[in-house]
PDB file of C-alpha atoms and ligand atoms in Angstrom:
ATOM      1  CA  MET A 391      -3.135  -2.938 -17.248  1.00 97.00           C
ATOM      2  CA  LYS A 392      -1.834  -6.483 -17.120  1.00 98.00           C
ATOM      3  CA  VAL A 393      -4.172  -8.731 -15.123  1.00 98.00           C
ATOM      4  CA  ILE A 394      -2.913 -12.036 -13.733  1.00 98.00           C
ATOM      5  CA  THR A 395      -5.321 -14.406 -12.010  1.00 98.00           C
ATOM      6  CA  VAL A 396      -3.948 -17.087  -9.708  1.00 98.00           C
ATOM      7  CA  ARG A 397      -5.665 -19.785  -7.699  1.00 98.00           C
ATOM      8  CA  ASP A 398      -5.496 -18.524  -4.155  1.00 98.00           C
ATOM      9  CA  TYR A 399      -3.913 -16.138  -1.668  1.00 98.00           C
ATOM     10  CA  ASN A 400      -0.729 -18.169  -1.293  1.00 98.00           C
ATOM     11  CA  GLU A 401      -0.078 -18.112  -5.008  1.00 98.00           C
ATOM     12  CA  LEU A 402      -0.876 -14.404  -5.133  1.00 98.00           C
ATOM     13  CA  SER A 403       1.618 -13.680  -2.357  1.00 98.00           C
ATOM     14  CA  ALA A 404       4.341 -15.756  -3.996  1.00 98.00           C
ATOM     15  CA  LYS A 405       3.770 -14.133  -7.391  1.00 98.00           C
ATOM     16  CA  ALA A 406       3.818 -10.584  -5.981  1.00 98.00           C
ATOM     17  CA  GLY A 407       6.802 -11.423  -3.777  1.00 98.00           C
ATOM     18  CA  GLN A 408       8.670 -12.880  -6.763  1.00 98.00           C
ATOM     19  CA  LEU A 409       8.123  -9.707  -8.820  1.00 98.00           C
ATOM     20  CA  ILE A 410       9.494  -7.562  -5.990  1.00 98.00           C
ATOM     21  CA  THR A 411      12.400 -10.000  -5.486  1.00 98.00           C
ATOM     22  CA  ASP A 412      13.239  -9.745  -9.197  1.00 98.00           C
ATOM     23  CA  LEU A 413      13.305  -5.952  -8.943  1.00 98.00           C
ATOM     24  CA  ILE A 414      15.525  -5.947  -5.850  1.00 98.00           C
ATOM     25  CA  ARG A 415      17.950  -8.392  -7.487  1.00 98.00           C
ATOM     26  CA  SER A 416      18.166  -6.363 -10.697  1.00 98.00           C
ATOM     27  CA  LYS A 417      18.311  -2.984  -8.905  1.00 98.00           C
ATOM     28  CA  PRO A 418      19.600  -3.414  -5.328  1.00 98.00           C
ATOM     29  CA  ASP A 419      19.170   0.310  -4.584  1.00 98.00           C
ATOM     30  CA  CYS A 420      15.575   0.477  -5.821  1.00 98.00           C
ATOM     31  CA  THR A 421      12.818   2.515  -4.211  1.00 98.00           C
ATOM     32  CA  LEU A 422       9.698   0.607  -3.183  1.00 98.00           C
ATOM     33  CA  GLY A 423       6.305   2.120  -2.420  1.00 98.00           C
ATOM     34  CA  LEU A 424       4.716  -0.042   0.272  1.00 98.00           C
ATOM     35  CA  ALA A 425       1.158  -0.768   1.341  1.00 98.00           C
ATOM     36  CA  THR A 426      -0.487  -1.984   4.522  1.00 98.00           C
ATOM     37  CA  GLY A 427      -3.713  -3.889   5.207  1.00 96.00           C
ATOM     38  CA  GLY A 428      -4.257  -7.637   5.310  1.00 97.00           C
ATOM     39  CA  THR A 429      -3.513  -8.346   1.649  1.00 98.00           C
ATOM     40  CA  PRO A 430       0.271  -7.636   1.511  1.00 98.00           C
ATOM     41  CA  LEU A 431       1.039  -9.746   4.604  1.00 98.00           C
ATOM     42  CA  GLY A 432       1.813 -12.849   2.552  1.00 98.00           C
ATOM     43  CA  THR A 433       3.939 -10.821   0.139  1.00 98.00           C
ATOM     44  CA  TYR A 434       6.004  -9.445   3.032  1.00 98.00           C
ATOM     45  CA  GLN A 435       6.331 -12.946   4.485  1.00 98.00           C
ATOM     46  CA  TYR A 436       7.634 -14.135   1.109  1.00 98.00           C
ATOM     47  CA  LEU A 437      10.234 -11.334   1.021  1.00 98.00           C
ATOM     48  CA  VAL A 438      11.370 -12.151   4.563  1.00 98.00           C
ATOM     49  CA  GLU A 439      11.817 -15.796   3.541  1.00 98.00           C
ATOM     50  CA  ARG A 440      13.856 -14.836   0.473  1.00 98.00           C
ATOM     51  CA  TYR A 441      15.978 -12.529   2.651  1.00 98.00           C
ATOM     52  CA  ARG A 442      16.566 -15.309   5.209  1.00 98.00           C
ATOM     53  CA  ALA A 443      17.502 -17.674   2.391  1.00 98.00           C
ATOM     54  CA  GLY A 444      20.175 -15.182   1.308  1.00 98.00           C
ATOM     55  CA  ASP A 445      18.515 -14.493  -2.061  1.00 98.00           C
ATOM     56  CA  ILE A 446      18.065 -10.740  -1.504  1.00 98.00           C
ATOM     57  CA  THR A 447      19.438  -7.922   0.596  1.00 98.00           C
ATOM     58  CA  LEU A 448      17.487  -4.754   1.298  1.00 98.00           C
ATOM     59  CA  LYS A 449      20.429  -2.790   2.698  1.00 98.00           C
ATOM     60  CA  ASP A 450      20.321  -0.255  -0.144  1.00 98.00           C
ATOM     61  CA  VAL A 451      16.541  -0.296  -0.721  1.00 98.00           C
ATOM     62  CA  GLN A 452      14.484   2.793   0.084  1.00 98.00           C
ATOM     63  CA  THR A 453      10.840   2.450   1.089  1.00 98.00           C
ATOM     64  CA  PHE A 454       7.967   4.916   1.096  1.00 98.00           C
ATOM     65  CA  ASN A 455       4.677   3.909   2.678  1.00 98.00           C
ATOM     66  CA  LEU A 456       1.397   5.029   1.243  1.00 98.00           C
ATOM     67  CA  ASP A 457      -0.295   6.272   4.365  1.00 98.00           C
ATOM     68  CA  GLU A 458      -0.604   6.479   8.127  1.00 98.00           C
ATOM     69  CA  TYR A 459      -3.541   6.899  10.488  1.00 97.00           C
ATOM     70  CA  CYS A 460      -3.827  10.122  12.435  1.00 97.00           C
ATOM     71  CA  GLU A 461      -4.969   9.916  16.072  1.00 93.00           C
ATOM     72  CA  LEU A 462      -2.708   6.897  16.819  1.00 94.00           C
ATOM     73  CA  PRO A 463       0.812   7.191  18.230  1.00 94.00           C
ATOM     74  CA  ARG A 464       3.460   5.298  16.262  1.00 95.00           C
ATOM     75  CA  CYS A 465       3.719   2.755  19.092  1.00 95.00           C
ATOM     76  CA  HIS A 466      -0.006   1.840  18.783  1.00 96.00           C
ATOM     77  CA  PRO A 467      -0.393  -1.802  17.668  1.00 96.00           C
ATOM     78  CA  GLN A 468      -2.537  -0.698  14.706  1.00 97.00           C
ATOM     79  CA  SER A 469      -0.389   2.173  13.472  1.00 97.00           C
ATOM     80  CA  TYR A 470       1.049   1.499  10.039  1.00 98.00           C
ATOM     81  CA  TYR A 471       4.464   2.313  11.489  1.00 98.00           C
ATOM     82  CA  ARG A 472       4.078  -0.693  13.821  1.00 98.00           C
ATOM     83  CA  PHE A 473       2.572  -2.799  11.033  1.00 98.00           C
ATOM     84  CA  MET A 474       5.610  -2.264   8.828  1.00 98.00           C
ATOM     85  CA  HIS A 475       8.089  -2.934  11.619  1.00 98.00           C
ATOM     86  CA  ASP A 476       6.268  -6.036  12.843  1.00 98.00           C
ATOM     87  CA  ASN A 477       5.695  -7.554   9.406  1.00 98.00           C
ATOM     88  CA  LEU A 478       8.724  -6.539   7.367  1.00 98.00           C
ATOM     89  CA  PHE A 479      11.258  -4.021   8.610  1.00 98.00           C
ATOM     90  CA  GLN A 480      12.443  -5.810  11.765  1.00 98.00           C
ATOM     91  CA  HIS A 481      12.997  -9.050   9.845  1.00 98.00           C
ATOM     92  CA  VAL A 482      15.252  -7.715   7.055  1.00 98.00           C
ATOM     93  CA  ASP A 483      18.379  -5.562   6.702  1.00 98.00           C
ATOM     94  CA  LEU A 484      16.624  -2.411   5.550  1.00 98.00           C
ATOM     95  CA  GLN A 485      18.369   0.661   7.025  1.00 98.00           C
ATOM     96  CA  ALA A 486      16.281   2.799   9.392  1.00 97.00           C
ATOM     97  CA  GLU A 487      17.125   5.982   7.472  1.00 98.00           C
ATOM     98  CA  ASN A 488      15.765   4.406   4.279  1.00 98.00           C
ATOM     99  CA  MET A 489      12.278   3.687   5.690  1.00 98.00           C
ATOM    100  CA  HIS A 490       9.753   6.458   5.135  1.00 98.00           C
ATOM    101  CA  ILE A 491       6.234   6.546   6.563  1.00 98.00           C
ATOM    102  CA  PRO A 492       4.109   9.700   6.892  1.00 97.00           C
ATOM    103  CA  CYS A 493       4.466  11.073  10.408  1.00 94.00           C
ATOM    104  CA  THR A 494       1.164  11.963  12.075  1.00 95.00           C
ATOM    105  CA  GLU A 495       2.452  12.360  15.631  1.00 93.00           C
ATOM    106  CA  GLY A 496       2.308  15.873  17.083  1.00 86.00           C
ATOM    107  CA  GLY A 497       2.949  18.735  14.681  1.00 86.00           C
ATOM    108  CA  ASP A 498       0.675  20.342  12.159  1.00 94.00           C
ATOM    109  CA  PRO A 499      -0.896  17.858   9.674  1.00 95.00           C
ATOM    110  CA  GLN A 500      -0.498  20.200   6.705  1.00 96.00           C
ATOM    111  CA  SER A 501       3.224  20.643   7.273  1.00 96.00           C
ATOM    112  CA  GLN A 502       3.550  16.869   7.828  1.00 97.00           C
ATOM    113  CA  CYS A 503       1.849  16.320   4.447  1.00 98.00           C
ATOM    114  CA  ASP A 504       4.106  18.902   2.816  1.00 97.00           C
ATOM    115  CA  SER A 505       7.314  17.418   4.179  1.00 96.00           C
ATOM    116  CA  TYR A 506       6.339  13.875   3.138  1.00 98.00           C
ATOM    117  CA  ASN A 507       5.383  15.136  -0.298  1.00 98.00           C
ATOM    118  CA  THR A 508       8.712  16.943  -0.690  1.00 98.00           C
ATOM    119  CA  LEU A 509      10.549  13.771   0.284  1.00 97.00           C
ATOM    120  CA  LEU A 510       8.486  11.727  -2.190  1.00 97.00           C
ATOM    121  CA  ASN A 511       9.161  14.197  -4.975  1.00 97.00           C
ATOM    122  CA  SER A 512      12.896  13.929  -4.348  1.00 97.00           C
ATOM    123  CA  THR A 513      12.864  10.333  -5.594  1.00 97.00           C
ATOM    124  CA  THR A 514      11.119   8.103  -8.114  1.00 98.00           C
ATOM    125  CA  VAL A 515       9.394   5.017  -6.818  1.00 98.00           C
ATOM    126  CA  ASP A 516      10.405   2.019  -8.945  1.00 98.00           C
ATOM    127  CA  LEU A 517       7.520  -0.172  -7.848  1.00 98.00           C
ATOM    128  CA  GLN A 518       4.454   0.889  -5.909  1.00 99.00           C
ATOM    129  CA  LEU A 519       2.668  -1.985  -4.170  1.00 99.00           C
ATOM    130  CA  LEU A 520      -1.061  -1.396  -3.650  1.00 98.00           C
ATOM    131  CA  GLY A 521      -4.045  -3.134  -2.132  1.00 98.00           C
ATOM    132  CA  ILE A 522      -7.556  -1.913  -2.851  1.00 98.00           C
ATOM    133  CA  GLY A 523     -10.347  -0.917  -0.483  1.00 97.00           C
ATOM    134  CA  SER A 524     -13.766  -2.494  -1.059  1.00 97.00           C
ATOM    135  CA  ASN A 525     -15.004   0.959  -2.153  1.00 97.00           C
ATOM    136  CA  GLY A 526     -12.188   1.239  -4.700  1.00 98.00           C
ATOM    137  CA  HIS A 527      -9.824   3.338  -2.601  1.00 98.00           C
ATOM    138  CA  ILE A 528      -6.048   3.137  -2.978  1.00 98.00           C
ATOM    139  CA  GLY A 529      -3.795   4.271  -0.140  1.00 98.00           C
ATOM    140  CA  PHE A 530      -6.422   6.226   1.777  1.00 98.00           C
ATOM    141  CA  CYS A 531      -7.587   8.135  -1.311  1.00 98.00           C
ATOM    142  CA  GLU A 532     -11.328   7.722  -0.883  1.00 98.00           C
ATOM    143  CA  PRO A 533     -13.989   7.992  -3.626  1.00 98.00           C
ATOM    144  CA  GLY A 534     -14.200  11.595  -4.820  1.00 98.00           C
ATOM    145  CA  THR A 535     -10.458  12.285  -4.465  1.00 98.00           C
ATOM    146  CA  PRO A 536      -9.242  14.306  -7.485  1.00 98.00           C
ATOM    147  CA  PHE A 537      -6.637  12.407  -9.511  1.00 98.00           C
ATOM    148  CA  THR A 538      -4.397  15.497  -9.281  1.00 98.00           C
ATOM    149  CA  ARG A 539      -4.112  15.249  -5.486  1.00 98.00           C
ATOM    150  CA  GLU A 540      -0.682  14.977  -3.813  1.00 98.00           C
ATOM    151  CA  THR A 541      -0.052  13.921  -0.187  1.00 98.00           C
ATOM    152  CA  PHE A 542      -2.978  15.144   1.896  1.00 98.00           C
ATOM    153  CA  LEU A 543      -4.950  14.829   5.105  1.00 98.00           C
ATOM    154  CA  THR A 544      -7.931  12.619   4.312  1.00 98.00           C
ATOM    155  CA  ARG A 545     -11.140  11.792   6.152  1.00 98.00           C
ATOM    156  CA  LEU A 546     -11.884   8.071   6.113  1.00 98.00           C
ATOM    157  CA  SER A 547     -15.239   7.024   4.698  1.00 97.00           C
ATOM    158  CA  ASP A 548     -17.715   5.112   6.869  1.00 97.00           C
ATOM    159  CA  LYS A 549     -17.179   2.075   4.615  1.00 96.00           C
ATOM    160  CA  THR A 550     -13.406   2.121   5.117  1.00 97.00           C
ATOM    161  CA  ARG A 551     -13.738   2.533   8.863  1.00 98.00           C
ATOM    162  CA  GLN A 552     -16.190  -0.390   8.989  1.00 97.00           C
ATOM    163  CA  ASP A 553     -13.859  -2.543   6.861  1.00 96.00           C
ATOM    164  CA  ASN A 554     -10.888  -1.741   9.104  1.00 96.00           C
ATOM    165  CA  GLN A 555     -12.841  -2.208  12.330  1.00 97.00           C
ATOM    166  CA  ARG A 556     -11.693  -5.849  12.357  1.00 95.00           C
ATOM    167  CA  PHE A 557      -8.247  -4.662  13.466  1.00 95.00           C
ATOM    168  CA  PHE A 558      -9.639  -2.688  16.433  1.00 97.00           C
ATOM    169  CA  ASN A 559     -11.854  -3.462  19.442  1.00 96.00           C
ATOM    170  CA  SER A 560     -14.706  -1.231  18.260  1.00 97.00           C
ATOM    171  CA  LEU A 561     -15.707   1.140  15.451  1.00 97.00           C
ATOM    172  CA  GLU A 562     -15.125   4.113  17.777  1.00 97.00           C
ATOM    173  CA  GLU A 563     -11.442   3.173  18.039  1.00 97.00           C
ATOM    174  CA  VAL A 564     -10.891   3.312  14.263  1.00 97.00           C
ATOM    175  CA  PRO A 565      -9.276   6.651  13.401  1.00 97.00           C
ATOM    176  CA  THR A 566     -11.328   9.086  11.328  1.00 98.00           C
ATOM    177  CA  THR A 567      -8.434  10.734   9.502  1.00 97.00           C
ATOM    178  CA  ALA A 568      -5.100   9.798   7.921  1.00 98.00           C
ATOM    179  CA  ILE A 569      -2.248  11.228   5.894  1.00 98.00           C
ATOM    180  CA  THR A 570      -1.999   9.545   2.513  1.00 98.00           C
ATOM    181  CA  MET A 571      -0.058   9.829  -0.727  1.00 98.00           C
ATOM    182  CA  GLY A 572      -2.339  11.354  -3.342  1.00 98.00           C
ATOM    183  CA  ILE A 573      -3.298   9.674  -6.588  1.00 98.00           C
ATOM    184  CA  LYS A 574      -0.846  11.922  -8.443  1.00 98.00           C
ATOM    185  CA  ASN A 575       2.011  10.608  -6.250  1.00 98.00           C
ATOM    186  CA  ILE A 576       0.929   7.009  -6.829  1.00 98.00           C
ATOM    187  CA  LEU A 577       0.799   7.500 -10.601  1.00 98.00           C
ATOM    188  CA  GLN A 578       4.361   8.882 -10.612  1.00 98.00           C
ATOM    189  CA  ALA A 579       5.798   5.437  -9.784  1.00 98.00           C
ATOM    190  CA  ARG A 580       7.625   3.690 -12.643  1.00 98.00           C
ATOM    191  CA  SER A 581       5.522   0.580 -12.104  1.00 98.00           C
ATOM    192  CA  ILE A 582       2.523  -0.340  -9.992  1.00 99.00           C
ATOM    193  CA  LEU A 583       1.601  -3.737  -8.582  1.00 99.00           C
ATOM    194  CA  LEU A 584      -1.928  -4.050  -7.191  1.00 99.00           C
ATOM    195  CA  ILE A 585      -2.965  -7.193  -5.329  1.00 99.00           C
ATOM    196  CA  ALA A 586      -6.508  -8.186  -4.353  1.00 98.00           C
ATOM    197  CA  SER A 587      -7.823 -11.307  -2.694  1.00 98.00           C
ATOM    198  CA  GLY A 588     -11.256 -12.583  -1.723  1.00 98.00           C
ATOM    199  CA  ARG A 589     -14.859 -12.263  -2.864  1.00 98.00           C
ATOM    200  CA  GLY A 590     -15.239  -8.977  -0.965  1.00 97.00           C
ATOM    201  CA  LYS A 591     -12.961  -7.314  -3.528  1.00 98.00           C
ATOM    202  CA  ALA A 592     -14.673  -8.691  -6.661  1.00 98.00           C
ATOM    203  CA  GLU A 593     -16.968  -5.659  -7.219  1.00 98.00           C
ATOM    204  CA  CYS A 594     -14.297  -2.987  -6.807  1.00 98.00           C
ATOM    205  CA  VAL A 595     -11.846  -4.970  -8.933  1.00 98.00           C
ATOM    206  CA  ALA A 596     -14.421  -5.269 -11.735  1.00 98.00           C
ATOM    207  CA  GLN A 597     -15.095  -1.523 -11.528  1.00 98.00           C
ATOM    208  CA  MET A 598     -11.398  -0.722 -11.552  1.00 98.00           C
ATOM    209  CA  ILE A 599     -10.785  -2.812 -14.659  1.00 98.00           C
ATOM    210  CA  ASN A 600     -14.023  -2.548 -16.650  1.00 98.00           C
ATOM    211  CA  GLY A 601     -15.945   0.418 -15.257  1.00 98.00           C
ATOM    212  CA  PRO A 602     -15.583   4.077 -16.177  1.00 98.00           C
ATOM    213  CA  ILE A 603     -12.414   5.934 -15.196  1.00 98.00           C
ATOM    214  CA  THR A 604     -13.890   8.101 -12.490  1.00 98.00           C
ATOM    215  CA  GLU A 605     -12.939   9.784  -9.239  1.00 98.00           C
ATOM    216  CA  GLN A 606     -15.730   7.754  -7.661  1.00 98.00           C
ATOM    217  CA  VAL A 607     -13.511   4.682  -8.098  1.00 98.00           C
ATOM    218  CA  PRO A 608     -10.005   5.923  -7.201  1.00 98.00           C
ATOM    219  CA  ALA A 609      -8.336   2.694  -8.420  1.00 98.00           C
ATOM    220  CA  SER A 610      -9.705   3.329 -11.926  1.00 98.00           C
ATOM    221  CA  ALA A 611      -7.054   6.080 -12.203  1.00 98.00           C
ATOM    222  CA  LEU A 612      -4.488   3.293 -12.548  1.00 98.00           C
ATOM    223  CA  ARG A 613      -5.753   2.692 -16.103  1.00 98.00           C
ATOM    224  CA  GLN A 614      -4.044   5.978 -17.008  1.00 97.00           C
ATOM    225  CA  HIS A 615      -0.651   4.507 -16.037  1.00 98.00           C
ATOM    226  CA  PRO A 616       1.405   2.621 -18.649  1.00 98.00           C
ATOM    227  CA  ASN A 617       2.894  -0.059 -16.374  1.00 98.00           C
ATOM    228  CA  VAL A 618       0.379  -1.602 -13.984  1.00 98.00           C
ATOM    229  CA  THR A 619       0.210  -5.272 -13.024  1.00 98.00           C
ATOM    230  CA  VAL A 620      -2.826  -6.552 -11.126  1.00 99.00           C
ATOM    231  CA  ILE A 621      -2.634  -9.929  -9.387  1.00 99.00           C
ATOM    232  CA  LEU A 622      -5.946 -11.423  -8.300  1.00 98.00           C
ATOM    233  CA  ASP A 623      -6.963 -14.665  -6.731  1.00 98.00           C
ATOM    234  CA  GLN A 624      -9.954 -16.428  -8.260  1.00 98.00           C
ATOM    235  CA  ASP A 625     -12.424 -14.929  -5.775  1.00 98.00           C
ATOM    236  CA  ALA A 626     -11.319 -11.354  -6.438  1.00 98.00           C
ATOM    237  CA  ALA A 627     -11.510 -12.036 -10.194  1.00 98.00           C
ATOM    238  CA  ALA A 628     -15.005 -13.562  -9.940  1.00 98.00           C
ATOM    239  CA  LEU A 629     -16.818 -10.676 -11.689  1.00 98.00           C
ATOM    240  CA  LEU A 630     -14.406 -10.124 -14.575  1.00 97.00           C
TER     241      LEU A 630
HETATM  242  C1  LIG B1777      -6.402   0.237   4.051  1.00 84.02           C
HETATM  243  C2  LIG B1777      -5.119   0.743   3.436  1.00 84.02           C
HETATM  244  C3  LIG B1777      -5.052   0.428   1.954  1.00 84.02           C
HETATM  245  C4  LIG B1777      -5.419  -1.030   1.720  1.00 84.02           C
HETATM  246  C5  LIG B1777      -6.829  -1.268   2.181  1.00 84.02           C
HETATM  247  C6  LIG B1777      -7.318  -2.673   1.936  1.00 84.02           C
HETATM  248  O1  LIG B1777      -7.464   1.105   3.913  1.00 84.02           O
HETATM  249  N1  LIG B1777      -4.946   2.151   3.611  1.00 84.02           N
HETATM  250  O2  LIG B1777      -3.741   0.699   1.476  1.00 84.02           O
HETATM  251  O3  LIG B1777      -5.283  -1.355   0.361  1.00 84.02           O
HETATM  252  O4  LIG B1777      -6.835  -1.019   3.580  1.00 84.02           O
HETATM  253  O5  LIG B1777      -6.885  -3.484   2.983  1.00 84.02           O
HETATM  254  P1  LIG B1777      -6.991  -5.043   3.040  1.00 84.02           P
HETATM  255  O6  LIG B1777      -5.823  -5.551   2.273  1.00 84.02           O
HETATM  256  O7  LIG B1777      -6.892  -5.365   4.505  1.00 84.02           O
HETATM  257  O8  LIG B1777      -8.282  -5.439   2.433  1.00 84.02           O
END
């Protein structure tokens, strides 16, 4: 695990965005695994700026998102489908057929998990972007998730729902379930880039890097992968 500490969120976003830009320039038809949450916003902004400057095109890039809330229609302002369109997809030349996000609308959740998993297994993600939950979750793989898990229907922990309440009007509005890539899917990527910012992430980051490799800290599974880069701002690195 290569750990890079930068001064602040802006530097973190530029560094992560530069790494993704480098990949897209060297492999224009690469497959990206994408994350949601507050942390990647600056990285997506950076990519949009590089696209507008004519430095990159995403017309042959494929994307696979980590997860999607159940209980929200895709048009809901807090669905990850909307998040990706609002913050990245609508601003670049990515082709609609190349954007993949788990579908949780209608249908049977198990077959939705199975079809997303089949799609994922038909490709190899070149770079998987990740944030980290304050309880050490990645995607929506909560503490206790077996490392062997593939795409599944997950129940969100109380901690995760409280953390994500800031995006909703009340705790009751935060979904209780989601479809997420499993840890096994995440570890199949050729490379992984995890970004974390702020003092609220310092404990989980320290556990991920220096604690035991345990299902209680899902992000600790990343230490079993040969090509992981972690970019932290100084606050997130405070306990290293
Ligand atoms: C959600 C997402 C994760 C993300 C986490 C942290 O739970 N499913 O992929 O890493 O939030 O989000 P934030 O970056 O807002 O702290």
